[in-house]
Short mmCIF file of C-alpha atoms in Angstrom, two decimals:
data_model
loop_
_atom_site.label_atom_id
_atom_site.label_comp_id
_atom_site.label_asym_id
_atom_site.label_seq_id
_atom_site.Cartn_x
_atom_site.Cartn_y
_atom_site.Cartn_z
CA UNK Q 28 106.51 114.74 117.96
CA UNK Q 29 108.35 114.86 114.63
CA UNK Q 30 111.87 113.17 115.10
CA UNK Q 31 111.78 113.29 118.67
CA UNK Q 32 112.26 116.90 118.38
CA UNK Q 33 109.82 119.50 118.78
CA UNK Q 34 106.01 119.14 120.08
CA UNK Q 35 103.19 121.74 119.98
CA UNK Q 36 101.14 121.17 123.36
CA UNK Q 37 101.07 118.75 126.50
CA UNK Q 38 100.62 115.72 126.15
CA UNK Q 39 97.58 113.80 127.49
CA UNK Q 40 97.72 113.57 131.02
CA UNK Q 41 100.07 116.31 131.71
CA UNK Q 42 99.57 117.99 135.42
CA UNK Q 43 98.30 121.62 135.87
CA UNK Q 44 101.84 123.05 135.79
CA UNK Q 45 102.66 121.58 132.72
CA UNK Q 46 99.61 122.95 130.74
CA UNK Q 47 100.00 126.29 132.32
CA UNK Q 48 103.56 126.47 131.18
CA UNK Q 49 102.37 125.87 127.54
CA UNK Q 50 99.74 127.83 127.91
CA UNK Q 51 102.29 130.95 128.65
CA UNK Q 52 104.71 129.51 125.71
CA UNK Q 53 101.60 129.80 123.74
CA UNK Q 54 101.70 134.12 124.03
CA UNK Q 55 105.45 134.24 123.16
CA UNK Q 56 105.50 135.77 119.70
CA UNK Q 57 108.45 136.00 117.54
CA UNK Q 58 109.56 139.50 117.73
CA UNK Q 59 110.62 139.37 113.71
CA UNK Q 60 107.76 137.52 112.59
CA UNK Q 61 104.96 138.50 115.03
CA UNK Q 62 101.93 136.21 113.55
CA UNK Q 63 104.10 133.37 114.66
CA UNK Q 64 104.40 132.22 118.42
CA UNK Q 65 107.26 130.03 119.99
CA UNK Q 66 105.03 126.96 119.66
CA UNK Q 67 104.25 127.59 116.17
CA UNK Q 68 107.81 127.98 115.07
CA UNK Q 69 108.31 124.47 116.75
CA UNK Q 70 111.31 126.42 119.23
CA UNK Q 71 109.93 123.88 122.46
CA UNK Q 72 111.67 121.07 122.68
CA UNK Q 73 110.14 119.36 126.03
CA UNK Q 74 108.34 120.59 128.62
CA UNK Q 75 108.18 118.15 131.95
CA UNK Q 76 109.09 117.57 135.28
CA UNK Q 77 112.94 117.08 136.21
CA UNK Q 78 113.35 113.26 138.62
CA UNK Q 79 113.31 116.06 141.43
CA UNK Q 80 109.92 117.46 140.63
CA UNK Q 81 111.35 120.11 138.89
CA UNK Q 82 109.26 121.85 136.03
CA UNK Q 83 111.86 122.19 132.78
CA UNK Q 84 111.29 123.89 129.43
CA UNK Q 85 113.89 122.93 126.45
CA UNK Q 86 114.13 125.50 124.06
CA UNK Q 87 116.16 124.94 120.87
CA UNK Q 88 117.64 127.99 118.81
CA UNK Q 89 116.30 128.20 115.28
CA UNK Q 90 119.17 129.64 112.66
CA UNK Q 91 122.39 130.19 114.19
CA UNK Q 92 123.17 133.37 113.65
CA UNK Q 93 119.61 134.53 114.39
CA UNK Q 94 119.30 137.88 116.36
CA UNK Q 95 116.05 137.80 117.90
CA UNK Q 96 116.98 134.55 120.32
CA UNK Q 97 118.22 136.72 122.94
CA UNK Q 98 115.22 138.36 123.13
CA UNK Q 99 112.92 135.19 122.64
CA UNK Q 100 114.74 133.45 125.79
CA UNK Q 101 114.12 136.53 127.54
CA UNK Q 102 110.58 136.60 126.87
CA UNK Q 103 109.58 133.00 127.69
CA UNK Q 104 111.30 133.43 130.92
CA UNK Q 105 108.85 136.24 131.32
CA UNK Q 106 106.05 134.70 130.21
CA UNK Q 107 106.73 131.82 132.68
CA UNK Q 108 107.69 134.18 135.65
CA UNK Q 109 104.06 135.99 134.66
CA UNK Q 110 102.36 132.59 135.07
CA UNK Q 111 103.57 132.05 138.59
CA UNK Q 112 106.31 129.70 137.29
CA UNK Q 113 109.76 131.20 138.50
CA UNK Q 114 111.37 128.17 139.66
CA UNK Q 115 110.81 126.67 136.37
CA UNK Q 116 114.33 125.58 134.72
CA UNK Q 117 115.04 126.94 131.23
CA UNK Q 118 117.70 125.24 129.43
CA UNK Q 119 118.49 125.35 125.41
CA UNK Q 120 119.53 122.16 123.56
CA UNK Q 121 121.14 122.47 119.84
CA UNK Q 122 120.51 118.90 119.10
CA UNK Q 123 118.89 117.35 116.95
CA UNK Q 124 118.73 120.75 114.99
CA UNK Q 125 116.00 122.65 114.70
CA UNK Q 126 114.49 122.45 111.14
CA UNK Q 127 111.38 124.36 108.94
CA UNK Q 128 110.08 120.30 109.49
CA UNK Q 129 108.84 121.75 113.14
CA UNK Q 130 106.69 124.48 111.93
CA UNK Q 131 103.23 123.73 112.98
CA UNK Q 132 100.79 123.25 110.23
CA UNK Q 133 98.53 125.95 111.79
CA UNK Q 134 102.08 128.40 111.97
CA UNK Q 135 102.83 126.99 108.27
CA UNK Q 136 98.91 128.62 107.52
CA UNK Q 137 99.56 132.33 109.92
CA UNK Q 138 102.90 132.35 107.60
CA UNK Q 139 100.73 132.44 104.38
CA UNK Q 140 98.09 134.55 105.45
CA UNK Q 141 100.81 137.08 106.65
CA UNK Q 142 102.31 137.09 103.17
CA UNK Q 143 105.64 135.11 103.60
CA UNK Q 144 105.78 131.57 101.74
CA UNK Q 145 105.76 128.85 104.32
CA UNK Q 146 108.50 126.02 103.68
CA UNK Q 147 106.82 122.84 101.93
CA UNK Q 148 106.39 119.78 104.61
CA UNK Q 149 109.73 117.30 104.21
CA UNK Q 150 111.81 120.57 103.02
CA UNK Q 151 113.88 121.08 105.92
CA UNK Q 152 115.78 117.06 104.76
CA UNK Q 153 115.53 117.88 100.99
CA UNK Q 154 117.66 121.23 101.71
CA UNK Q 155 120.92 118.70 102.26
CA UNK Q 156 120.32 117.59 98.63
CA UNK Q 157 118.03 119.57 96.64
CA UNK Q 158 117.55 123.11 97.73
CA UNK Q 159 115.64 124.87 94.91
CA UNK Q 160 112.16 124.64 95.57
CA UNK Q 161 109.89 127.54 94.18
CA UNK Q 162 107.65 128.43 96.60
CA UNK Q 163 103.85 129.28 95.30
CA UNK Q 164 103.58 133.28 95.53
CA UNK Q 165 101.32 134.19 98.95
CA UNK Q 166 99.50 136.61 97.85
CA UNK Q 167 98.18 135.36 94.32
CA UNK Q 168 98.78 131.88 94.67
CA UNK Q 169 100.93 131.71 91.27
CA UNK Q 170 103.33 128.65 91.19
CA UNK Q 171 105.16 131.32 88.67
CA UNK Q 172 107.96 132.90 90.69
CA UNK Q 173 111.57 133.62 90.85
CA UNK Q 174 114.30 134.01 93.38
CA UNK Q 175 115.69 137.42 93.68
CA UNK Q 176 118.45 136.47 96.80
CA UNK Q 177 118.78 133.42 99.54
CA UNK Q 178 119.48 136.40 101.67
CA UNK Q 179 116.01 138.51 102.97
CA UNK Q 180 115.42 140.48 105.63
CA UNK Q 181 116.24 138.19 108.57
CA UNK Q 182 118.45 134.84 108.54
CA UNK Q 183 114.90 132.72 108.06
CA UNK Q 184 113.86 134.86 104.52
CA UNK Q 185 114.76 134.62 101.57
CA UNK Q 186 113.54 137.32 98.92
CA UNK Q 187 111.51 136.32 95.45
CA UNK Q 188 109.13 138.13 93.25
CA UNK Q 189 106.19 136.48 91.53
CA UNK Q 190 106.04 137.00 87.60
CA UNK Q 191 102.63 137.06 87.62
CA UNK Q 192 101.40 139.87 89.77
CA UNK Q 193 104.66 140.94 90.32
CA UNK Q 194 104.47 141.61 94.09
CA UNK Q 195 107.79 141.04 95.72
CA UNK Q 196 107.59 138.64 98.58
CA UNK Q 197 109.56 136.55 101.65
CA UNK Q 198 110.08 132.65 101.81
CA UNK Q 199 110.71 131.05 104.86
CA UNK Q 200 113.92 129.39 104.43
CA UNK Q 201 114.38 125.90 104.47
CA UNK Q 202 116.71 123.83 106.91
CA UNK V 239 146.02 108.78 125.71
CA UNK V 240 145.02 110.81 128.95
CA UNK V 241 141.74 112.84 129.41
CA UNK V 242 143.54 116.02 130.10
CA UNK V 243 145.33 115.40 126.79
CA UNK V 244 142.00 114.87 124.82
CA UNK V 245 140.18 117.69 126.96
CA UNK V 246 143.03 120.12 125.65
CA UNK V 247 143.28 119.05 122.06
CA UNK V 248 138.90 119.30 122.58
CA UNK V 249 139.89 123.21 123.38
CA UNK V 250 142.53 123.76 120.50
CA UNK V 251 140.13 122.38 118.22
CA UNK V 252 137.10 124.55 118.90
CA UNK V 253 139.29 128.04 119.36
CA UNK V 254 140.31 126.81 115.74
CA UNK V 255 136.79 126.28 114.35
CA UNK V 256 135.55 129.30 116.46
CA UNK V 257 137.80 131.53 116.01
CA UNK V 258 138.05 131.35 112.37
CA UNK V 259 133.81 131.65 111.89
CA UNK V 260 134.08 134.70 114.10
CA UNK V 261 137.17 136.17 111.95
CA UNK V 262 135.56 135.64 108.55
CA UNK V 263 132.34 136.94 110.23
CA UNK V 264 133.83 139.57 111.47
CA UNK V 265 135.10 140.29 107.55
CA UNK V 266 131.90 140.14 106.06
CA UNK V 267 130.12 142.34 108.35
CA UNK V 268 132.71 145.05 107.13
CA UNK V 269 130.39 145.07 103.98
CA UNK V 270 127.45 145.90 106.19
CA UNK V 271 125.98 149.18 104.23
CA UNK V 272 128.30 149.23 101.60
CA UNK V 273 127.87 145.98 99.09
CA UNK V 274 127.18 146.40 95.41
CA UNK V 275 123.76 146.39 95.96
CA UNK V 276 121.11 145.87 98.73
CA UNK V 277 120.28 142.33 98.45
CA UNK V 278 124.02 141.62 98.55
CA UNK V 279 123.93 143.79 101.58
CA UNK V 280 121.57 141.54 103.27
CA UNK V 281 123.33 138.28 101.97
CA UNK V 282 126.54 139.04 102.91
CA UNK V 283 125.15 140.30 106.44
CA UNK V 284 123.00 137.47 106.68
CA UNK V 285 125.99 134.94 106.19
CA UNK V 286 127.89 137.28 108.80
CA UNK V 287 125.47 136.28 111.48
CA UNK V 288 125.33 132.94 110.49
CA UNK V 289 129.20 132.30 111.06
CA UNK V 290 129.31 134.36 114.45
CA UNK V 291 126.47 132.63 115.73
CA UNK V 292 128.43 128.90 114.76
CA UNK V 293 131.64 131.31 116.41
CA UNK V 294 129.60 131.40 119.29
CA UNK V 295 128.87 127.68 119.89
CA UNK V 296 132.55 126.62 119.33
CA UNK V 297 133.85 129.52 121.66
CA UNK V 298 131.47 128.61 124.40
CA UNK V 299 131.86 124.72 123.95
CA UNK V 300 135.41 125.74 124.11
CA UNK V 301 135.17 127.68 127.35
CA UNK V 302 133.00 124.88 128.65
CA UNK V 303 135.10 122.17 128.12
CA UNK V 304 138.21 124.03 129.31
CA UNK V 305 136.48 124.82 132.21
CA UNK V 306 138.39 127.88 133.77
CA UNK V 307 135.75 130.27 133.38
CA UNK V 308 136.19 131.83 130.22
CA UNK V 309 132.82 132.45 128.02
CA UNK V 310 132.56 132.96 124.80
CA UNK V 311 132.78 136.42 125.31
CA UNK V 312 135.90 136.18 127.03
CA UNK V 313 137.28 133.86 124.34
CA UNK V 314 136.44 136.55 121.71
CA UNK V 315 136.82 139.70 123.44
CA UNK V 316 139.87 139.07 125.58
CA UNK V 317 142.55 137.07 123.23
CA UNK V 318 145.34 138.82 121.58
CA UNK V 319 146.39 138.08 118.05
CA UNK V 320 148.53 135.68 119.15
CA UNK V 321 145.76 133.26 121.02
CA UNK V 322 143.43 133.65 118.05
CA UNK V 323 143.35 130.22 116.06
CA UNK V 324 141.74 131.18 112.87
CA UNK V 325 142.80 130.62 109.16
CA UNK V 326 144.90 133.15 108.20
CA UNK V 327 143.27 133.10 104.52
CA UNK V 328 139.62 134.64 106.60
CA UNK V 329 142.02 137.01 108.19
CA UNK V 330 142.52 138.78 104.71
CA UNK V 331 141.37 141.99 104.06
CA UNK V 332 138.25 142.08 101.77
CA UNK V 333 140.07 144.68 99.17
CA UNK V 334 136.63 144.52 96.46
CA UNK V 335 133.73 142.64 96.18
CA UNK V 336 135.68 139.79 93.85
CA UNK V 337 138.16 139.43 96.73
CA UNK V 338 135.34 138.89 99.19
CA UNK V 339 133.42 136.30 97.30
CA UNK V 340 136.48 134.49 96.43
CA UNK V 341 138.05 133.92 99.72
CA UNK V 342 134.16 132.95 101.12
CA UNK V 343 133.66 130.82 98.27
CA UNK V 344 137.70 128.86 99.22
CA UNK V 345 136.13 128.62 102.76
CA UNK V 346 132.68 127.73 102.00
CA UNK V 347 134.03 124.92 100.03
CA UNK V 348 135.75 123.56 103.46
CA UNK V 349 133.75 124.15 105.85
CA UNK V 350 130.54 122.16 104.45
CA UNK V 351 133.09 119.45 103.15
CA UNK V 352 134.45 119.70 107.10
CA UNK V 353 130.94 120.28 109.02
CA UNK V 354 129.47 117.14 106.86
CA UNK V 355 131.61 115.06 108.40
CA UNK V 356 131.97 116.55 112.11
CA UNK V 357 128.27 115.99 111.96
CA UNK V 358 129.09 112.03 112.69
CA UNK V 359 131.73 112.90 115.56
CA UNK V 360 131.84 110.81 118.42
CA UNK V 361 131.63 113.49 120.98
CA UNK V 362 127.69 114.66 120.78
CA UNK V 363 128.67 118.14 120.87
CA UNK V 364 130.78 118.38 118.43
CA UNK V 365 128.22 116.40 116.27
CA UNK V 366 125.13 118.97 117.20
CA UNK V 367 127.08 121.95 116.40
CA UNK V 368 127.98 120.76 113.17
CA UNK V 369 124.64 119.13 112.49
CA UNK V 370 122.74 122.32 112.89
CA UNK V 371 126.31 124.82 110.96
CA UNK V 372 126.05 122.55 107.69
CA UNK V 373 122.91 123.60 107.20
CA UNK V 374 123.49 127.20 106.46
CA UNK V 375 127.27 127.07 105.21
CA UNK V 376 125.38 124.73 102.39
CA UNK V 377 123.56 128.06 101.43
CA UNK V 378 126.96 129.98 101.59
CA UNK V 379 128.45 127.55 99.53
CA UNK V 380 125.58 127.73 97.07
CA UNK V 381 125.91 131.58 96.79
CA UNK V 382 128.74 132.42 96.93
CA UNK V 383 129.98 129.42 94.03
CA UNK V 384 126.89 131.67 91.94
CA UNK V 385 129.06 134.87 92.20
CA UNK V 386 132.11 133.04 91.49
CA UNK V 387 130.65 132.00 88.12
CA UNK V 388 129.01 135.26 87.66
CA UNK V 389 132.02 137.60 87.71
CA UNK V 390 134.67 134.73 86.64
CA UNK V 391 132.29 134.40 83.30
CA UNK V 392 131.64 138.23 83.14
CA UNK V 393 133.43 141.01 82.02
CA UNK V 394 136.54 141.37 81.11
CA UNK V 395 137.47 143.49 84.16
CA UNK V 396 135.41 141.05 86.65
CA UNK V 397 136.97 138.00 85.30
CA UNK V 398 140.43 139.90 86.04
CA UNK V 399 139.47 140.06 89.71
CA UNK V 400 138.48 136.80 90.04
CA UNK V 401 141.63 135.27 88.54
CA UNK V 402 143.87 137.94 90.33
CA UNK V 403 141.98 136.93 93.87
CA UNK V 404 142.19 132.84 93.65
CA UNK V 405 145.79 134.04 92.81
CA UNK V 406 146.34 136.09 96.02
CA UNK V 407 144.31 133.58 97.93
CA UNK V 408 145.61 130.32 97.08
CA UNK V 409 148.93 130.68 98.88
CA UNK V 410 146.80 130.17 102.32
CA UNK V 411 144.45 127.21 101.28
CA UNK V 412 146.95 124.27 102.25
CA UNK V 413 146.33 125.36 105.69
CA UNK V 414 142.62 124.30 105.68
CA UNK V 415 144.53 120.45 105.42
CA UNK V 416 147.03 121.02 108.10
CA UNK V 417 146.94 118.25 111.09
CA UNK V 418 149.19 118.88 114.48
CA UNK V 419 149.27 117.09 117.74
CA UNK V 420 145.32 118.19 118.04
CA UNK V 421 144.13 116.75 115.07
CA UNK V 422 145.73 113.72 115.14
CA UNK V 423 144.49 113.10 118.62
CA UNK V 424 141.36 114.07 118.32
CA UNK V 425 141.36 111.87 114.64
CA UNK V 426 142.15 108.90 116.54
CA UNK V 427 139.48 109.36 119.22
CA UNK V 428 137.09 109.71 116.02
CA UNK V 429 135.72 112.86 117.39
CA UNK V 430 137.16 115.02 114.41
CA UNK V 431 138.34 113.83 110.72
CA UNK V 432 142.11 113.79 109.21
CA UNK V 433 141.97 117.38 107.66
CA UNK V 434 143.90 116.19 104.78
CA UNK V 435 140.75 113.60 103.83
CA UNK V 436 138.67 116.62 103.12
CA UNK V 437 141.03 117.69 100.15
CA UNK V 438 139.72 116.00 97.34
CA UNK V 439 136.17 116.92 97.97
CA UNK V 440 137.23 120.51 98.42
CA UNK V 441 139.30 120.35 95.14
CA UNK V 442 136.73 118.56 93.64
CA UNK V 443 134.01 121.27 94.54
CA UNK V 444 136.56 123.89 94.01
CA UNK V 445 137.63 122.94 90.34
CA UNK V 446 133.94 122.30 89.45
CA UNK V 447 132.48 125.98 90.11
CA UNK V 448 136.06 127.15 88.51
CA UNK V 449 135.84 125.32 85.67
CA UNK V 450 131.84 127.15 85.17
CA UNK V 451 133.37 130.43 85.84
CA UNK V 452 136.00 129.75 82.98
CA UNK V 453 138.68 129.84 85.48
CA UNK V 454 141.00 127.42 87.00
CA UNK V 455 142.63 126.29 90.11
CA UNK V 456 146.01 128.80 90.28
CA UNK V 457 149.33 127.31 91.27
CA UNK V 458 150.47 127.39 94.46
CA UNK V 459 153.07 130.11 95.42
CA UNK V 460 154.73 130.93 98.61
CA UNK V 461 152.62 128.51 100.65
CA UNK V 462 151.90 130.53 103.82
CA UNK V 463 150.36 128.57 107.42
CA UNK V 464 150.44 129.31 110.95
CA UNK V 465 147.56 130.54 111.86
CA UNK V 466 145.81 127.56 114.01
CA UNK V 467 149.28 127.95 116.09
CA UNK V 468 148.88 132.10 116.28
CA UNK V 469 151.17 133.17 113.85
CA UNK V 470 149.64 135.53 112.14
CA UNK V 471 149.25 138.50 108.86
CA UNK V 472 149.54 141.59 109.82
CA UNK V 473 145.91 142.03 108.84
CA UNK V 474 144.14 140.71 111.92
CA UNK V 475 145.52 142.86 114.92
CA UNK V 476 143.72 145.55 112.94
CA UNK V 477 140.99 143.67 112.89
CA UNK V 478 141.03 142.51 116.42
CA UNK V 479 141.57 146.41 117.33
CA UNK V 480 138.41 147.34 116.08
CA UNK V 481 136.08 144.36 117.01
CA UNK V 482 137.61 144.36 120.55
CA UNK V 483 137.43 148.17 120.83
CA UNK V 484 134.83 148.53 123.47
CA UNK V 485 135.32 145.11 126.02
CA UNK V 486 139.08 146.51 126.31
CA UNK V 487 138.17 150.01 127.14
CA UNK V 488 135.60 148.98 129.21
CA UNK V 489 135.86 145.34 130.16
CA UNK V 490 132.70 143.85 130.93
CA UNK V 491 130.64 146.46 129.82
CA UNK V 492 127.08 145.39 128.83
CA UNK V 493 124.22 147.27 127.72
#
């Protein structure tokens, strides 16, 4: 669990319900970024059992402005509602703040593979002080790239080109 | 001090922070389809979202902490001009691109000054929000310093616009460093900073991007406040006419 924030699976011991709640998490994909599921993205916070028994998944919200959370909430209520968990509480919790730090190293690889730079391990703290890192070009592998805007597609992209085969491609941004 | 007094000046504060990230928000997304060019587009959209989603914490921390039942959407939706907190330099219309960048570049230069030290509040809420907004108005900051440079130390006509902009502009920056009753009390309950600390960093972030962009800090004329107490430009009824459009024709609509 990186800085007591996010976690990819159940811990050892965890009861049936538990594992069958991350095991539903597990088929949420991000609707903008579809290689990626809510585990990946490091978006679960805690999943465990209330002092009253009850099962509770914490969610936190990735960028703030970001577009596709409505729908994400929506579909891990119906992915837990699917596994036979409706009276499991969801709640969201803003802090700490979610950072790139959470990404799972296999979602840092499906980001790659699907062509959109993956943010370097540790980038997420070095944003506060040093934001320019140029991310290695996905589809070549060229450290030789530019930015082109800190602005993509969606509030987690940014847009560069690489100079060497001079395929335009996403970053994931760092925070 | 008395917790109803804190819990109020706890309201004032967010509507204040809230309202003037959904304002400026509002502002940008005005661009939406029709920026210079299409990664400005995107940048200027992306930043949109960014400052209605931090518009959306405050209102609903707001709404929480009053606790009479209004939601954010109630807060934003349901206010007349004369509720709404906000700046009155993010109420300003965005004339041209220069105008744009300049008044987000005055506010960027506040806010992460502001957020970077909310982000050690001693109310946890206040801390999270601002934790997780410094972030992204860092990137704000970054970009929109970039275009200040780029047109200020550009053409003839763009360094014009620039100088003519901080000129128009300036008049509603002392605001940003304004305290009242609220800030005081929330100041001494450490939950929120004396605004007027956060002047020399903004100055000093200010001047430094001006100073690359071969322009400088203008005089100020004809101070103008009053927005955080409602009084207002003429500039954001019209605003608040269109954004509200469709929740006062038909309240509580959802789709």
């Amino acid at each position: 669990m990186p800085d007591g924030g996010s976690c990819w699976g159940p811990e050892p011991g965890a009861d049936a319900a538990v594992r069958a709640a991350w095991d539903a998490l597990a088929r949420v994909n991000d609707p903008e970024i579809p290689v990626l599921t809510v585990v990946d993205l490091g978006m679960i916070r805690r999943v465990g059992r209330d002092a009253d028994g009850r099962l509770r998944v914490t969610i936190t919200p990735t960028y703030s402005g970001c577009p596709a959370t409505g729908v994400i909430t929506f579909e891990i209520r119906r992915a837990l509602d699917e596994a036979g968990l409706t009276d499991a509480v969801l709640d969201s919790a803003v802090f700490p703040p979610w950072t790139t730090d959470w990404i799972s190293q296999s979602g840092l690889e499906k980001l790659r593979a699907y062509g959109i730079a993956p943010p370097p391990r540790g980038a997420g703290k070095r944003a506060l002080t040093a934001p320019d890192e140029v991310p290695a070009c996905p589809r070549c592998g060229s450290g030789d790239t530019r930015v082109i805007s800190v602005f993509g597609s969606t509030a987690c992209k940014a847009l560069h080109r690489c100079n060497a085969c001079l395929e335009p491609f996403d970053s994931f941004k760092c925070i | 001090m008395t917790d109803d007094t804190l819990r109020s000046a706890l309201v004032d504060y967010a509507l204040r922070l809230g309202d003037t990230s959904l304002v400026l928000g509002h502002r940008l997304s005005e661009w939406c389809g029709h920026a210079p060019e299409l990664e400005e587009d995107l940048a200027l959209a992306n930043m949109a979202l960014d400052l209605v989603g931090h518009a959306r914490m405050w209102l609903a921390f707001a709404g929480e902490t009053e606790g009479k039942g209004r939601d954010e959407d109630r807060l934003a939706y349901h206010r007349d001009g004369f509720d709404y907190r906000n700046h009155l330099l993010v109420e300003q219309p965005n004339r041209d691109f220069g105008h744009t960048i300049a008044r987000q570049f005055l506010h960027d230069a506040w806010s992460v000054g502001l957020y970077e030290r909310l982000a050690s509040s001693a109310n946890p809420e206040v801390a999270g929000i601002a934790a997780k907004a410094v972030k992204e108005v860092r990137y704000h900051l970054r970009h929109s310093g970039e275009w200040v440079v780029r047109l200020g130390d550009g053409t003839e006509k763009s360094r014009a616009i620039m100088a003519d902009a901080f000129d128009r502009l300036s008049r509603y920056t002392d605001e940003m460093f304004e305290a009242d009753g609220v800030e005081r009390t929330l100041t001494a309950a450490g939950i929120a900073p004396d605004p007027e600390e956060l002047r020399a960093g903004w100055e000093a972030r200010v001047d430094a991007v001006l100073a690359e962009a071969t322009l400088s800090r203008p005089a100020i004329h004809g101070r103008q406040t009053g927005g955080r107490s409602g009084r207002h430009t003429e500039h954001l009824g019209h605003l608040l006419a269109e954004m509200q459009f469709l929740q006062r024709a038909y309240p509580g609509a959802t789709w």
